PDB file of C-alpha atoms in Angstrom:
ATOM      1  CA  MET E1096      34.666 -16.067 -60.846  1.00  0.00           C
ATOM      2  CA  MET E1097      34.939 -13.688 -63.799  1.00  0.00           C
ATOM      3  CA  ARG E1098      33.073 -10.447 -63.236  1.00  0.00           C
ATOM      4  CA  SER E1099      30.530  -9.535 -65.882  1.00  0.00           C
ATOM      5  CA  ARG E1100      31.111  -6.575 -68.181  1.00  0.00           C
ATOM      6  CA  ILE E1101      28.407  -3.906 -67.899  1.00  0.00           C
ATOM      7  CA  VAL E1102      27.670  -1.111 -70.373  1.00  0.00           C
ATOM      8  CA  VAL E1103      25.346   1.618 -69.071  1.00  0.00           C
ATOM      9  CA  LEU E1104      23.305   3.867 -71.384  1.00  0.00           C
ATOM     10  CA  ILE E1105      22.331   7.317 -70.062  1.00  0.00           C
ATOM     11  CA  SER E1106      20.794  10.618 -71.154  1.00  0.00           C
ATOM     12  CA  GLY E1107      21.182  12.668 -67.992  1.00  0.00           C
ATOM     13  CA  GLY E1108      22.607  13.086 -64.529  1.00  0.00           C
ATOM     14  CA  GLY E1109      23.245   9.427 -63.888  1.00  0.00           C
ATOM     15  CA  THR E1110      22.202   8.947 -60.261  1.00  0.00           C
ATOM     16  CA  ASN E1111      21.361   5.293 -60.909  1.00  0.00           C
ATOM     17  CA  LEU E1112      24.658   4.960 -62.748  1.00  0.00           C
ATOM     18  CA  GLN E1113      26.413   6.270 -59.632  1.00  0.00           C
ATOM     19  CA  ALA E1114      24.613   3.751 -57.445  1.00  0.00           C
ATOM     20  CA  ILE E1115      25.805   0.950 -59.732  1.00  0.00           C
ATOM     21  CA  ILE E1116      29.380   2.296 -59.910  1.00  0.00           C
ATOM     22  CA  ASP E1117      29.452   2.423 -56.096  1.00  0.00           C
ATOM     23  CA  ALA E1118      28.094  -1.121 -55.832  1.00  0.00           C
ATOM     24  CA  CYS E1119      30.774  -2.424 -58.213  1.00  0.00           C
ATOM     25  CA  LYS E1120      33.410  -1.404 -55.649  1.00  0.00           C
ATOM     26  CA  GLN E1121      32.241  -4.235 -53.407  1.00  0.00           C
ATOM     27  CA  GLU E1122      34.539  -7.236 -53.556  1.00  0.00           C
ATOM     28  CA  ASN E1123      31.742  -9.768 -53.920  1.00  0.00           C
ATOM     29  CA  TYR E1124      29.866  -7.839 -56.632  1.00  0.00           C
ATOM     30  CA  GLY E1125      29.288  -9.701 -59.898  1.00  0.00           C
ATOM     31  CA  GLY E1126      30.278  -7.096 -62.457  1.00  0.00           C
ATOM     32  CA  ASP E1127      32.076  -3.922 -63.441  1.00  0.00           C
ATOM     33  CA  VAL E1128      30.903  -0.979 -65.518  1.00  0.00           C
ATOM     34  CA  VAL E1129      33.285  -0.981 -68.488  1.00  0.00           C
ATOM     35  CA  ALA E1130      31.662   1.844 -70.464  1.00  0.00           C
ATOM     36  CA  VAL E1131      28.999   4.530 -70.290  1.00  0.00           C
ATOM     37  CA  VAL E1132      27.335   5.675 -73.507  1.00  0.00           C
ATOM     38  CA  SER E1133      25.168   8.812 -73.699  1.00  0.00           C
ATOM     39  CA  ASN E1134      23.037  10.259 -76.480  1.00  0.00           C
ATOM     40  CA  LYS E1135      23.713  13.734 -75.061  1.00  0.00           C
ATOM     41  CA  ALA E1136      27.137  15.341 -74.681  1.00  0.00           C
ATOM     42  CA  ASP E1137      26.818  17.686 -71.715  1.00  0.00           C
ATOM     43  CA  VAL E1138      25.348  15.452 -69.045  1.00  0.00           C
ATOM     44  CA  TYR E1139      26.688  14.903 -65.562  1.00  0.00           C
ATOM     45  CA  GLY E1140      26.480  11.135 -65.903  1.00  0.00           C
ATOM     46  CA  LEU E1141      29.515  11.268 -68.216  1.00  0.00           C
ATOM     47  CA  THR E1142      31.444  13.158 -65.549  1.00  0.00           C
ATOM     48  CA  ARG E1143      30.526  10.476 -63.010  1.00  0.00           C
ATOM     49  CA  ALA E1144      31.934   7.818 -65.342  1.00  0.00           C
ATOM     50  CA  GLN E1145      35.109   9.778 -66.051  1.00  0.00           C
ATOM     51  CA  ASP E1146      35.637  10.359 -62.331  1.00  0.00           C
ATOM     52  CA  ALA E1147      35.522   6.582 -61.898  1.00  0.00           C
ATOM     53  CA  ASP E1148      37.969   5.986 -64.789  1.00  0.00           C
ATOM     54  CA  ILE E1149      35.255   4.354 -66.896  1.00  0.00           C
ATOM     55  CA  ALA E1150      35.329   4.673 -70.695  1.00  0.00           C
ATOM     56  CA  THR E1151      32.703   7.027 -72.129  1.00  0.00           C
ATOM     57  CA  ALA E1152      31.204   7.611 -75.549  1.00  0.00           C
ATOM     58  CA  VAL E1153      28.700  10.129 -76.882  1.00  0.00           C
ATOM     59  CA  LEU E1154      26.504   9.125 -79.779  1.00  0.00           C
ATOM     60  CA  SER E1155      24.040  11.894 -80.559  1.00  0.00           C
ATOM     61  CA  HIS E1156      20.760  10.795 -82.102  1.00  0.00           C
ATOM     62  CA  LYS E1157      20.709  14.165 -83.905  1.00  0.00           C
ATOM     63  CA  ASP E1158      23.535  12.948 -86.152  1.00  0.00           C
ATOM     64  CA  PHE E1159      21.381  10.211 -87.680  1.00  0.00           C
ATOM     65  CA  ASP E1160      18.513  10.302 -90.154  1.00  0.00           C
ATOM     66  CA  SER E1161      16.486   7.524 -88.586  1.00  0.00           C
ATOM     67  CA  ARG E1162      16.015   5.617 -85.374  1.00  0.00           C
ATOM     68  CA  GLU E1163      17.234   2.482 -87.161  1.00  0.00           C
ATOM     69  CA  ASP E1164      20.473   4.142 -88.273  1.00  0.00           C
ATOM     70  CA  TYR E1165      21.079   5.432 -84.761  1.00  0.00           C
ATOM     71  CA  ASP E1166      20.466   2.088 -83.111  1.00  0.00           C
ATOM     72  CA  SER E1167      22.754   0.323 -85.613  1.00  0.00           C
ATOM     73  CA  ALA E1168      25.557   2.716 -84.693  1.00  0.00           C
ATOM     74  CA  LEU E1169      24.746   2.266 -81.019  1.00  0.00           C
ATOM     75  CA  ILE E1170      25.031  -1.515 -81.356  1.00  0.00           C
ATOM     76  CA  THR E1171      28.453  -1.100 -82.978  1.00  0.00           C
ATOM     77  CA  GLU E1172      29.573   1.225 -80.181  1.00  0.00           C
ATOM     78  CA  ILE E1173      28.324  -1.053 -77.415  1.00  0.00           C
ATOM     79  CA  ASN E1174      29.912  -4.138 -78.973  1.00  0.00           C
ATOM     80  CA  HIS E1175      33.365  -2.520 -78.759  1.00  0.00           C
ATOM     81  CA  TYR E1176      33.164  -3.220 -75.026  1.00  0.00           C
ATOM     82  CA  GLN E1177      32.016  -6.867 -75.297  1.00  0.00           C
ATOM     83  CA  PRO E1178      29.326  -6.487 -72.631  1.00  0.00           C
ATOM     84  CA  ASP E1179      27.568  -9.246 -70.754  1.00  0.00           C
ATOM     85  CA  LEU E1180      24.836  -6.857 -69.616  1.00  0.00           C
ATOM     86  CA  ILE E1181      23.417  -3.585 -70.948  1.00  0.00           C
ATOM     87  CA  VAL E1182      21.795  -1.352 -68.358  1.00  0.00           C
ATOM     88  CA  LEU E1183      19.462   1.505 -69.278  1.00  0.00           C
ATOM     89  CA  ALA E1184      19.773   4.212 -66.624  1.00  0.00           C
ATOM     90  CA  GLY E1185      17.651   7.141 -67.691  1.00  0.00           C
ATOM     91  CA  PHE E1186      18.297   6.541 -71.393  1.00  0.00           C
ATOM     92  CA  MET E1187      15.519   8.573 -72.986  1.00  0.00           C
ATOM     93  CA  ARG E1188      15.255   6.782 -76.302  1.00  0.00           C
ATOM     94  CA  ILE E1189      12.648   4.365 -77.596  1.00  0.00           C
ATOM     95  CA  LEU E1190      14.654   1.427 -78.874  1.00  0.00           C
ATOM     96  CA  THR E1191      14.081  -0.306 -82.193  1.00  0.00           C
ATOM     97  CA  PRO E1192      13.120  -3.993 -82.380  1.00  0.00           C
ATOM     98  CA  LYS E1193      16.544  -4.750 -83.896  1.00  0.00           C
ATOM     99  CA  PHE E1194      18.329  -3.251 -80.899  1.00  0.00           C
ATOM    100  CA  VAL E1195      16.126  -5.082 -78.405  1.00  0.00           C
ATOM    101  CA  GLN E1196      16.522  -8.399 -80.239  1.00  0.00           C
ATOM    102  CA  THR E1197      20.314  -7.979 -80.395  1.00  0.00           C
ATOM    103  CA  TYR E1198      20.562  -7.884 -76.604  1.00  0.00           C
ATOM    104  CA  GLN E1199      17.452  -9.819 -75.595  1.00  0.00           C
ATOM    105  CA  GLY E1200      17.914 -11.253 -72.112  1.00  0.00           C
ATOM    106  CA  ARG E1201      20.954  -9.015 -71.470  1.00  0.00           C
ATOM    107  CA  LEU E1202      19.110  -5.683 -71.481  1.00  0.00           C
ATOM    108  CA  ILE E1203      17.470  -4.238 -68.373  1.00  0.00           C
ATOM    109  CA  ASN E1204      15.715  -0.982 -67.530  1.00  0.00           C
ATOM    110  CA  ILE E1205      14.363   0.788 -64.476  1.00  0.00           C
ATOM    111  CA  HIS E1206      10.950   2.432 -64.699  1.00  0.00           C
ATOM    112  CA  PRO E1207       9.402   4.738 -62.084  1.00  0.00           C
ATOM    113  CA  SER E1208       6.084   2.958 -61.550  1.00  0.00           C
ATOM    114  CA  LEU E1209       4.722  -0.346 -60.373  1.00  0.00           C
ATOM    115  CA  LEU E1210       4.454  -1.914 -63.811  1.00  0.00           C
ATOM    116  CA  PRO E1211       2.237  -2.693 -65.633  1.00  0.00           C
ATOM    117  CA  LYS E1212       0.789   0.566 -64.285  1.00  0.00           C
ATOM    118  CA  TYR E1213       1.876   3.836 -65.899  1.00  0.00           C
ATOM    119  CA  GLN E1214       4.051   2.843 -68.776  1.00  0.00           C
ATOM    120  CA  GLY E1215       5.682   5.826 -70.453  1.00  0.00           C
ATOM    121  CA  LEU E1216       6.218   9.276 -68.979  1.00  0.00           C
ATOM    122  CA  HIS E1217       4.954  11.456 -66.081  1.00  0.00           C
ATOM    123  CA  THR E1218       4.385   8.438 -63.867  1.00  0.00           C
ATOM    124  CA  HIS E1219       4.465  10.281 -60.531  1.00  0.00           C
ATOM    125  CA  GLN E1220       1.804  12.806 -61.509  1.00  0.00           C
ATOM    126  CA  ARG E1221      -0.326  10.071 -63.008  1.00  0.00           C
ATOM    127  CA  ALA E1222      -0.195   8.096 -59.746  1.00  0.00           C
ATOM    128  CA  ILE E1223      -1.223  11.209 -57.794  1.00  0.00           C
ATOM    129  CA  ASP E1224      -4.020  12.039 -60.248  1.00  0.00           C
ATOM    130  CA  ALA E1225      -5.362   8.493 -59.951  1.00  0.00           C
ATOM    131  CA  GLY E1226      -5.537   8.802 -56.161  1.00  0.00           C
ATOM    132  CA  ASP E1227      -3.142   5.901 -55.636  1.00  0.00           C
ATOM    133  CA  THR E1228      -1.974   5.285 -52.070  1.00  0.00           C
ATOM    134  CA  GLU E1229       1.160   3.480 -53.211  1.00  0.00           C
ATOM    135  CA  HIS E1230       3.547   3.975 -56.078  1.00  0.00           C
ATOM    136  CA  GLY E1231       7.026   2.698 -56.780  1.00  0.00           C
ATOM    137  CA  VAL E1232       9.625   1.510 -59.205  1.00  0.00           C
ATOM    138  CA  SER E1233      10.227  -1.591 -61.327  1.00  0.00           C
ATOM    139  CA  VAL E1234      13.375  -3.143 -62.758  1.00  0.00           C
ATOM    140  CA  HIS E1235      12.541  -5.197 -65.817  1.00  0.00           C
ATOM    141  CA  PHE E1236      14.000  -6.924 -68.836  1.00  0.00           C
ATOM    142  CA  VAL E1237      13.518  -4.912 -72.008  1.00  0.00           C
ATOM    143  CA  THR E1238      11.325  -6.316 -74.769  1.00  0.00           C
ATOM    144  CA  GLU E1239       9.879  -4.709 -77.867  1.00  0.00           C
ATOM    145  CA  GLU E1240       6.851  -3.498 -75.898  1.00  0.00           C
ATOM    146  CA  LEU E1241       7.674  -0.172 -74.233  1.00  0.00           C
ATOM    147  CA  ASP E1242       8.076  -0.725 -70.473  1.00  0.00           C
ATOM    148  CA  GLY E1243       6.466  -4.114 -71.057  1.00  0.00           C
ATOM    149  CA  GLY E1244       9.174  -6.704 -70.395  1.00  0.00           C
ATOM    150  CA  PRO E1245       9.100  -9.139 -67.473  1.00  0.00           C
ATOM    151  CA  VAL E1246       9.617  -7.503 -64.079  1.00  0.00           C
ATOM    152  CA  VAL E1247      12.516  -8.685 -61.904  1.00  0.00           C
ATOM    153  CA  LEU E1248      12.004  -6.565 -58.782  1.00  0.00           C
ATOM    154  CA  GLN E1249       9.744  -3.767 -57.556  1.00  0.00           C
ATOM    155  CA  ALA E1250       9.942  -1.429 -54.597  1.00  0.00           C
ATOM    156  CA  LYS E1251       6.899   0.380 -53.236  1.00  0.00           C
ATOM    157  CA  VAL E1252       6.600   3.802 -51.676  1.00  0.00           C
ATOM    158  CA  PRO E1253       3.596   5.433 -50.002  1.00  0.00           C
ATOM    159  CA  VAL E1254       1.719   8.290 -51.657  1.00  0.00           C
ATOM    160  CA  PHE E1255       0.604  10.961 -49.180  1.00  0.00           C
ATOM    161  CA  PRO E1256      -2.350  13.294 -49.811  1.00  0.00           C
ATOM    162  CA  GLU E1257      -0.178  16.422 -49.899  1.00  0.00           C
ATOM    163  CA  ASP E1258       2.459  14.934 -52.247  1.00  0.00           C
ATOM    164  CA  THR E1259       3.622  16.743 -55.359  1.00  0.00           C
ATOM    165  CA  ALA E1260       5.156  14.843 -58.261  1.00  0.00           C
ATOM    166  CA  ASP E1261       8.583  16.033 -57.057  1.00  0.00           C
ATOM    167  CA  ASP E1262       7.983  14.703 -53.537  1.00  0.00           C
ATOM    168  CA  LEU E1263       7.038  11.363 -54.965  1.00  0.00           C
ATOM    169  CA  ALA E1264       9.957  11.341 -57.407  1.00  0.00           C
ATOM    170  CA  GLN E1265      12.444  11.826 -54.551  1.00  0.00           C
ATOM    171  CA  ARG E1266      10.932   8.958 -52.591  1.00  0.00           C
ATOM    172  CA  VAL E1267      11.059   6.713 -55.667  1.00  0.00           C
ATOM    173  CA  HIS E1268      14.685   7.698 -56.452  1.00  0.00           C
ATOM    174  CA  GLN E1269      15.799   6.459 -53.041  1.00  0.00           C
ATOM    175  CA  GLN E1270      14.339   3.048 -53.838  1.00  0.00           C
ATOM    176  CA  GLU E1271      15.777   3.068 -57.361  1.00  0.00           C
ATOM    177  CA  HIS E1272      19.283   3.498 -55.994  1.00  0.00           C
ATOM    178  CA  ARG E1273      18.696   0.557 -53.673  1.00  0.00           C
ATOM    179  CA  ILE E1274      17.151  -2.011 -56.011  1.00  0.00           C
ATOM    180  CA  TYR E1275      18.877  -1.326 -59.357  1.00  0.00           C
ATOM    181  CA  PRO E1276      22.395  -2.299 -58.190  1.00  0.00           C
ATOM    182  CA  LEU E1277      20.860  -5.390 -56.599  1.00  0.00           C
ATOM    183  CA  VAL E1278      19.215  -6.562 -59.830  1.00  0.00           C
ATOM    184  CA  VAL E1279      22.347  -5.732 -61.846  1.00  0.00           C
ATOM    185  CA  ASN E1280      24.300  -7.983 -59.488  1.00  0.00           C
ATOM    186  CA  TRP E1281      21.735 -10.777 -59.838  1.00  0.00           C
ATOM    187  CA  CYS E1282      22.002 -10.528 -63.629  1.00  0.00           C
ATOM    188  CA  CYS E1283      25.805 -10.482 -63.532  1.00  0.00           C
ATOM    189  CA  SER E1284      25.892 -13.591 -61.382  1.00  0.00           C
ATOM    190  CA  LYS E1285      23.231 -15.234 -63.613  1.00  0.00           C
ATOM    191  CA  ARG E1286      20.821 -15.646 -60.705  1.00  0.00           C
ATOM    192  CA  VAL E1287      18.312 -13.709 -62.785  1.00  0.00           C
ATOM    193  CA  THR E1288      17.765 -14.736 -66.394  1.00  0.00           C
ATOM    194  CA  MET E1289      15.085 -14.312 -69.028  1.00  0.00           C
ATOM    195  CA  ALA E1290      13.361 -17.152 -70.846  1.00  0.00           C
ATOM    196  CA  GLY E1291      10.607 -16.385 -73.331  1.00  0.00           C
ATOM    197  CA  GLU E1292       8.252 -13.900 -71.705  1.00  0.00           C
ATOM    198  CA  ASN E1293       9.430 -14.661 -68.186  1.00  0.00           C
ATOM    199  CA  ALA E1294      12.076 -13.529 -65.762  1.00  0.00           C
ATOM    200  CA  LEU E1295      13.593 -16.352 -63.710  1.00  0.00           C
ATOM    201  CA  PHE E1296      15.312 -16.197 -60.343  1.00  0.00           C
ATOM    202  CA  ASP E1297      17.565 -19.188 -59.636  1.00  0.00           C
ATOM    203  CA  GLY E1298      15.705 -20.989 -62.431  1.00  0.00           C
ATOM    204  CA  VAL E1299      12.233 -20.359 -61.006  1.00  0.00           C
ATOM    205  CA  ILE E1300       9.753 -18.224 -62.969  1.00  0.00           C
ATOM    206  CA  LEU E1301       9.032 -14.954 -61.168  1.00  0.00           C
ATOM    207  CA  PRO E1302       5.471 -13.677 -60.736  1.00  0.00           C
ATOM    208  CA  ALA E1303       4.278 -10.667 -62.752  1.00  0.00           C
ATOM    209  CA  SER E1304       5.363  -8.257 -60.017  1.00  0.00           C
ATOM    210  CA  GLY E1305       8.848  -9.776 -59.862  1.00  0.00           C
ATOM    211  CA  TYR E1306      10.795 -11.150 -56.933  1.00  0.00           C
ATOM    212  CA  ALA E1307       8.822 -10.791 -53.704  1.00  0.00           C
ATOM    213  CA  SER E1308      11.069  -9.426 -51.001  1.00  0.00           C
ATOM    214  CA  GLU E1309      10.258  -9.923 -47.351  1.00  0.00           C
ATOM    215  CA  GLU E1310       9.568  -6.251 -46.680  1.00  0.00           C
TER     216      GLU E1310
END
C-alpha cells in the first residue's frame, strides 16, 4: 500500500515531530514525513528534520502584512510536497478560515487539555487553578473554531495536589508522544476520517471525547 505523505508544521523544539519521525521508521506505518515547515528560523525542530533527511522550509509570518497573505503563502509552500495529511505540532499560529477549508479533513492538531476544556493557552495552570484531579491531551481535526474540531483520541493524566504547571506539562508530553503518532497512522491508513462535524473511526462516528481506549 502507498504510504501517505505527511507535512508537519512547527514553531519550536519539535518533540512531537520527533515522535512521528521515529514512528515512520516502522515498516507497517502508514506514512512518511516529507517536509517540515516552520514559521521561525532558529528552532530545534528544523534540526530534527534535517537530521532525518526531511525537507525543511521556513516561512516567517513577520515577512507578511496580514494573516491572510501569510496563510496563502503557506498553502503554496505546503502544496509543493503534495501532502495527504498536514500535522500541526506546536505550530503557534491561529489559522485563517481559508487555510482550514483548504485542508479540511486532512489537518490535525494536538492540544494539551481534555477538550472541550481549556481551549487556547496556559492549559496546565488553568487545570491546576480549577482544582481538577485529571488533565490530559487531545488530538483533533482542525476546524475554523480554535481548538474546536472533532476529537479523535484523548489521553488522561492525574493532577496531584503539589503539581506545578511544569510537572503537569511533562506528564502530558509523555502522553502526547504516545498518542500523536498513533492518530497520524490512523489518518494515513484512512481508519480515521472526518465527515461534517464528526470524526469517524472505521466508518463509525466517534463520541465527543474521541476513541475510547481500553485503559
